[in-house]
Amino acid sequence: EAGVAQSPRYKIIEKRQSVAFWCNPISGHATLYWYQQILGQGPKLLIQFQNNGVVDDSQLPKDRFSAERLKGVDSTLKIQPAKLEDSAVYLCASSGGIGTYNSPLHFGNGTRLTVT
Amino acid sequence: ELKVEQNPLFLSMQEGKNYTIYCNYSTTSDRLYWYRQDPGKSLESLFVLLSNGAVKQEGRLMASLDTKARLSTLHITAAVHDLSATYFCAVEANFGNEKLTFGTGTRLTIIP
């Protein structure tokens, strides 16, 4: 099966600019996640979708970050305006959905964002 | 707030040796995952541990879970260079919601 697809692979922007990331999950996976991984740290969950509804966005900095999953498939994550501390790898992951107990998350290759 | 701690953070070991990575977490959970991450790459699922006493093995890696002690271990047997990577444990805070909290990771370097 095809894996989780993300684009772009790399992005360099200046602070205060905006940026958007795209994710296409594994076909049929109901749950989609965006994680932020700062260099040298473990991934931190930003937002979790079940189909096109938000399950958890408690750690999403809503003053600058937004995410949507229209039609319950693809998702975009946007940062506006970006800050230096947003430099990180943004990982998208998908899974079979809440209740599929033996399903690990499948991660994409990530988008490496550098804010200068 | 769930906290997940791994130790050591860095581990350099010789080929052929055995070692263990530890993962401690702060709240009750019955589900724990181990992932591997190569430099510049994404995370690859290694093990899913679903209950107290669970033990999974794949090649030279063996993972176990003690939910009473809130501890998981990843044991490496007779290490080979290909195992060099960063290893993360991740804990599901509430059973069934699939929200994972990751540890800080253990960067493992195998020296020939």
mmCIF file of C-alpha atoms in Angstrom:
data_model
loop_
_atom_site.group_PDB
_atom_site.id
_atom_site.type_symbol
_atom_site.label_atom_id
_atom_site.label_comp_id
_atom_site.label_asym_id
_atom_site.label_seq_id
_atom_site.Cartn_x
_atom_site.Cartn_y
_atom_site.Cartn_z
ATOM 1 C CA GLU A 1 0.000 0.000 0.000
ATOM 2 C CA ALA A 2 1.115 3.540 -0.611
ATOM 3 C CA GLY A 3 2.364 5.350 2.450
ATOM 4 C CA VAL A 4 1.517 8.743 3.901
ATOM 5 C CA ALA A 5 2.456 11.425 1.387
ATOM 6 C CA GLN A 6 3.615 14.873 2.427
ATOM 7 C CA SER A 7 4.763 17.938 0.555
ATOM 8 C CA PRO A 8 6.848 19.962 0.295
ATOM 9 C CA ARG A 9 9.841 18.054 1.614
ATOM 10 C CA TYR A 10 11.687 21.214 2.630
ATOM 11 C CA LYS A 11 10.659 24.824 3.117
ATOM 12 C CA ILE A 12 12.656 27.893 4.075
ATOM 13 C CA ILE A 13 10.813 31.097 4.923
ATOM 14 C CA GLU A 14 11.453 34.311 6.763
ATOM 15 C CA LYS A 15 9.781 35.048 10.062
ATOM 16 C CA ARG A 16 6.333 36.596 9.790
ATOM 17 C CA GLN A 17 5.734 34.872 6.453
ATOM 18 C CA SER A 18 3.109 32.200 6.028
ATOM 19 C CA VAL A 19 3.529 28.577 4.972
ATOM 20 C CA ALA A 20 1.316 25.595 4.272
ATOM 21 C CA PHE A 21 1.964 21.876 4.359
ATOM 22 C CA TRP A 22 -0.035 19.166 2.669
ATOM 23 C CA CYS A 23 -0.688 15.572 3.684
ATOM 24 C CA ASN A 24 -2.402 12.665 1.975
ATOM 25 C CA PRO A 25 -2.945 9.749 4.369
ATOM 26 C CA ILE A 26 -3.007 6.058 3.611
ATOM 27 C CA SER A 27 -6.148 5.207 1.725
ATOM 28 C CA GLY A 28 -8.991 4.322 4.047
ATOM 29 C CA HIS A 29 -7.348 5.631 7.195
ATOM 30 C CA ALA A 30 -9.895 7.600 9.144
ATOM 31 C CA THR A 31 -7.586 9.250 11.628
ATOM 32 C CA LEU A 32 -4.973 11.815 10.669
ATOM 33 C CA TYR A 33 -2.431 13.533 12.882
ATOM 34 C CA TRP A 34 -0.034 16.422 12.590
ATOM 35 C CA TYR A 35 3.054 16.249 14.791
ATOM 36 C CA GLN A 36 5.803 18.801 15.291
ATOM 37 C CA GLN A 37 9.312 17.449 15.855
ATOM 38 C CA ILE A 38 11.897 19.969 16.981
ATOM 39 C CA LEU A 39 15.495 18.911 16.452
ATOM 40 C CA GLY A 40 16.628 16.530 19.183
ATOM 41 C CA GLN A 41 13.145 15.998 20.603
ATOM 42 C CA GLY A 42 10.335 13.529 20.218
ATOM 43 C CA PRO A 43 7.322 14.384 18.079
ATOM 44 C CA LYS A 44 4.607 16.472 19.741
ATOM 45 C CA LEU A 45 0.998 16.159 18.672
ATOM 46 C CA LEU A 46 -0.484 19.335 17.235
ATOM 47 C CA ILE A 47 -3.864 18.131 16.034
ATOM 48 C CA GLN A 48 -5.786 14.901 15.521
ATOM 49 C CA PHE A 49 -8.646 14.454 13.039
ATOM 50 C CA GLN A 50 -11.189 11.651 12.882
ATOM 51 C CA ASN A 51 -12.545 11.800 9.344
ATOM 52 C CA ASN A 52 -13.068 15.549 8.875
ATOM 53 C CA GLY A 53 -13.691 16.365 12.532
ATOM 54 C CA VAL A 54 -11.151 17.568 15.085
ATOM 55 C CA VAL A 55 -10.616 15.133 17.969
ATOM 56 C CA ASP A 56 -7.834 16.974 19.778
ATOM 57 C CA ASP A 57 -6.183 20.305 19.059
ATOM 58 C CA SER A 58 -5.230 21.193 22.619
ATOM 59 C CA GLN A 59 -1.553 21.677 21.757
ATOM 60 C CA LEU A 60 -2.083 23.619 18.539
ATOM 61 C CA PRO A 61 -1.018 27.284 18.865
ATOM 62 C CA LYS A 62 -4.257 28.558 17.449
ATOM 63 C CA ASP A 63 -3.141 32.164 17.191
ATOM 64 C CA ARG A 64 -0.847 31.194 14.328
ATOM 65 C CA PHE A 65 -1.489 27.570 13.368
ATOM 66 C CA SER A 66 -4.537 26.241 11.578
ATOM 67 C CA ALA A 67 -5.382 22.900 10.038
ATOM 68 C CA GLU A 68 -8.196 21.462 8.053
ATOM 69 C CA ARG A 69 -9.189 18.142 6.601
ATOM 70 C CA LEU A 70 -11.863 18.773 4.064
ATOM 71 C CA LYS A 71 -13.779 15.709 2.858
ATOM 72 C CA GLY A 72 -12.001 13.579 5.444
ATOM 73 C CA VAL A 73 -9.009 12.710 3.257
ATOM 74 C CA ASP A 74 -6.222 15.230 2.543
ATOM 75 C CA SER A 75 -5.166 17.732 5.151
ATOM 76 C CA THR A 76 -3.328 21.035 5.206
ATOM 77 C CA LEU A 77 -1.489 22.647 8.088
ATOM 78 C CA LYS A 78 -0.849 26.371 7.909
ATOM 79 C CA ILE A 79 1.351 28.682 9.927
ATOM 80 C CA GLN A 80 0.704 32.422 9.741
ATOM 81 C CA PRO A 81 2.789 34.291 10.733
ATOM 82 C CA ALA A 82 5.781 32.042 11.304
ATOM 83 C CA LYS A 83 8.198 32.528 14.183
ATOM 84 C CA LEU A 84 11.783 31.364 14.534
ATOM 85 C CA GLU A 85 10.726 28.725 17.075
ATOM 86 C CA ASP A 86 8.492 27.108 14.472
ATOM 87 C CA SER A 87 11.576 25.662 12.793
ATOM 88 C CA ALA A 88 10.981 21.933 12.982
ATOM 89 C CA VAL A 89 9.945 18.882 11.024
ATOM 90 C CA TYR A 90 6.195 18.607 10.600
ATOM 91 C CA LEU A 91 5.102 15.012 10.443
ATOM 92 C CA CYS A 92 1.774 13.774 9.230
ATOM 93 C CA ALA A 93 0.557 10.367 10.358
ATOM 94 C CA SER A 94 -2.537 8.281 9.799
ATOM 95 C CA SER A 95 -4.149 5.256 11.347
ATOM 96 C CA GLY A 96 -7.150 3.053 10.867
ATOM 97 C CA GLY A 97 -9.169 5.033 13.360
ATOM 98 C CA ILE A 98 -10.305 5.081 16.954
ATOM 99 C CA GLY A 99 -11.120 1.531 18.009
ATOM 100 C CA THR A 100 -8.673 -0.258 15.711
ATOM 101 C CA TYR A 101 -6.576 -1.236 18.669
ATOM 102 C CA ASN A 102 -3.707 -2.995 16.969
ATOM 103 C CA SER A 103 -2.936 -0.302 14.439
ATOM 104 C CA PRO A 104 0.229 1.740 14.895
ATOM 105 C CA LEU A 105 0.467 5.188 13.418
ATOM 106 C CA HIS A 106 2.018 5.361 9.960
ATOM 107 C CA PHE A 107 4.162 8.431 9.460
ATOM 108 C CA GLY A 108 5.025 10.376 6.343
ATOM 109 C CA ASN A 109 8.533 11.610 5.576
ATOM 110 C CA GLY A 110 7.774 15.028 6.996
ATOM 111 C CA THR A 111 8.311 18.617 5.920
ATOM 112 C CA ARG A 112 11.415 20.272 7.277
ATOM 113 C CA LEU A 113 10.652 23.942 7.947
ATOM 114 C CA THR A 114 13.388 26.475 8.530
ATOM 115 C CA VAL A 115 12.348 29.960 9.640
ATOM 116 C CA THR A 116 15.055 32.606 9.294
ATOM 117 C CA GLU B 1 -0.166 15.641 31.973
ATOM 118 C CA LEU B 2 1.431 12.457 30.723
ATOM 119 C CA LYS B 3 5.218 12.507 30.735
ATOM 120 C CA VAL B 4 7.392 9.960 28.981
ATOM 121 C CA GLU B 5 11.068 9.688 29.780
ATOM 122 C CA GLN B 6 13.709 7.601 28.097
ATOM 123 C CA ASN B 7 17.179 6.750 29.185
ATOM 124 C CA PRO B 8 19.811 6.887 28.177
ATOM 125 C CA LEU B 9 19.453 9.776 25.750
ATOM 126 C CA PHE B 10 22.621 8.757 23.952
ATOM 127 C CA LEU B 11 24.124 5.317 23.725
ATOM 128 C CA SER B 12 27.286 4.284 21.990
ATOM 129 C CA MET B 13 28.019 0.606 22.007
ATOM 130 C CA GLN B 14 30.220 -1.879 20.274
ATOM 131 C CA GLU B 15 28.979 -4.437 17.836
ATOM 132 C CA GLY B 16 28.167 -7.728 19.459
ATOM 133 C CA LYS B 17 27.232 -6.233 22.835
ATOM 134 C CA ASN B 18 23.858 -6.275 24.567
ATOM 135 C CA TYR B 19 22.101 -3.259 25.988
ATOM 136 C CA THR B 20 18.722 -2.026 27.189
ATOM 137 C CA ILE B 21 16.843 1.234 26.621
ATOM 138 C CA TYR B 22 14.334 2.227 29.282
ATOM 139 C CA CYS B 23 11.055 4.073 28.889
ATOM 140 C CA ASN B 24 9.199 5.353 31.959
ATOM 141 C CA TYR B 25 5.833 7.068 31.876
ATOM 142 C CA SER B 26 3.866 8.953 34.460
ATOM 143 C CA THR B 27 0.239 7.803 34.190
ATOM 144 C CA THR B 28 -1.612 4.559 33.746
ATOM 145 C CA SER B 29 -1.572 3.212 30.226
ATOM 146 C CA ASP B 30 -1.938 -0.199 28.643
ATOM 147 C CA ARG B 31 -0.575 0.662 25.216
ATOM 148 C CA LEU B 32 2.967 1.500 24.338
ATOM 149 C CA TYR B 33 4.726 1.787 21.001
ATOM 150 C CA TRP B 34 8.348 1.689 19.951
ATOM 151 C CA TYR B 35 9.487 3.522 16.828
ATOM 152 C CA ARG B 36 12.769 3.798 15.022
ATOM 153 C CA GLN B 37 13.948 6.931 13.204
ATOM 154 C CA ASP B 38 16.969 7.087 10.899
ATOM 155 C CA PRO B 39 18.613 10.500 10.329
ATOM 156 C CA GLY B 40 16.488 12.654 8.045
ATOM 157 C CA LYS B 41 13.845 9.974 7.773
ATOM 158 C CA SER B 42 10.431 9.411 9.228
ATOM 159 C CA LEU B 43 9.384 7.108 12.051
ATOM 160 C CA GLU B 44 9.065 3.387 11.497
ATOM 161 C CA SER B 45 6.873 1.331 13.792
ATOM 162 C CA LEU B 46 8.741 -1.460 15.575
ATOM 163 C CA PHE B 47 6.455 -2.813 18.292
ATOM 164 C CA VAL B 48 2.989 -2.327 19.726
ATOM 165 C CA LEU B 49 2.629 -3.516 23.324
ATOM 166 C CA LEU B 50 -0.976 -3.867 24.407
ATOM 167 C CA SER B 51 -1.013 -5.305 27.891
ATOM 168 C CA ASN B 52 0.927 -5.841 31.075
ATOM 169 C CA GLY B 53 3.646 -8.433 30.585
ATOM 170 C CA ALA B 54 3.567 -8.131 26.800
ATOM 171 C CA VAL B 55 6.796 -9.112 25.108
ATOM 172 C CA LYS B 56 7.523 -8.735 21.410
ATOM 173 C CA GLN B 57 10.663 -9.746 19.529
ATOM 174 C CA GLU B 58 11.902 -8.979 16.050
ATOM 175 C CA GLY B 59 15.421 -9.998 15.138
ATOM 176 C CA ARG B 60 17.868 -8.556 17.635
ATOM 177 C CA LEU B 61 15.280 -6.317 19.296
ATOM 178 C CA MET B 62 12.952 -7.322 22.096
ATOM 179 C CA ALA B 63 10.439 -5.024 23.793
ATOM 180 C CA SER B 64 8.527 -5.592 27.000
ATOM 181 C CA LEU B 65 5.912 -3.748 29.014
ATOM 182 C CA ASP B 66 5.303 -3.625 32.767
ATOM 183 C CA THR B 67 2.221 -1.469 33.279
ATOM 184 C CA LYS B 68 2.406 -1.680 37.058
ATOM 185 C CA ALA B 69 5.883 -0.198 37.071
ATOM 186 C CA ARG B 70 4.948 2.085 34.141
ATOM 187 C CA LEU B 71 8.059 0.861 32.397
ATOM 188 C CA SER B 72 8.933 -0.503 29.000
ATOM 189 C CA THR B 73 12.296 -1.796 27.890
ATOM 190 C CA LEU B 74 13.849 -2.245 24.469
ATOM 191 C CA HIS B 75 16.606 -4.823 24.629
ATOM 192 C CA ILE B 76 19.246 -5.082 21.937
ATOM 193 C CA THR B 77 21.052 -8.381 21.576
ATOM 194 C CA ALA B 78 24.419 -8.692 19.839
ATOM 195 C CA ALA B 79 24.180 -5.247 18.278
ATOM 196 C CA VAL B 80 25.055 -4.709 14.632
ATOM 197 C CA HIS B 81 25.787 -1.449 12.826
ATOM 198 C CA ASP B 82 22.424 -1.464 11.033
ATOM 199 C CA LEU B 83 20.695 -0.862 14.347
ATOM 200 C CA SER B 84 22.195 2.618 14.634
ATOM 201 C CA ALA B 85 19.218 5.000 14.801
ATOM 202 C CA THR B 86 17.129 6.995 17.249
ATOM 203 C CA TYR B 87 14.545 4.953 19.126
ATOM 204 C CA PHE B 88 11.379 6.470 20.539
ATOM 205 C CA CYS B 89 8.807 5.045 22.856
ATOM 206 C CA ALA B 90 5.305 6.491 22.746
ATOM 207 C CA VAL B 91 2.466 6.024 25.203
ATOM 208 C CA GLU B 92 -1.251 6.258 24.579
ATOM 209 C CA ALA B 93 -2.712 8.343 27.380
ATOM 210 C CA ASN B 94 -6.304 7.154 27.161
ATOM 211 C CA PHE B 95 -7.081 3.728 25.828
ATOM 212 C CA GLY B 96 -8.514 3.818 22.349
ATOM 213 C CA ASN B 97 -8.061 7.490 21.463
ATOM 214 C CA GLU B 98 -4.699 6.877 19.747
ATOM 215 C CA LYS B 99 -3.227 10.125 21.026
ATOM 216 C CA LEU B 100 0.463 9.336 21.553
ATOM 217 C CA THR B 101 2.930 11.109 23.795
ATOM 218 C CA PHE B 102 6.491 10.472 22.697
ATOM 219 C CA GLY B 103 9.619 10.175 24.769
ATOM 220 C CA THR B 104 12.691 12.250 24.065
ATOM 221 C CA GLY B 105 14.336 9.459 22.119
ATOM 222 C CA THR B 106 17.530 7.443 22.530
ATOM 223 C CA ARG B 107 20.184 7.985 19.907
ATOM 224 C CA LEU B 108 21.944 4.682 19.460
ATOM 225 C CA THR B 109 25.308 4.433 17.714
ATOM 226 C CA ILE B 110 26.823 1.025 17.080
ATOM 227 C CA ILE B 111 30.581 1.089 16.709
ATOM 228 C CA PRO B 112 32.210 -1.602 14.575
#
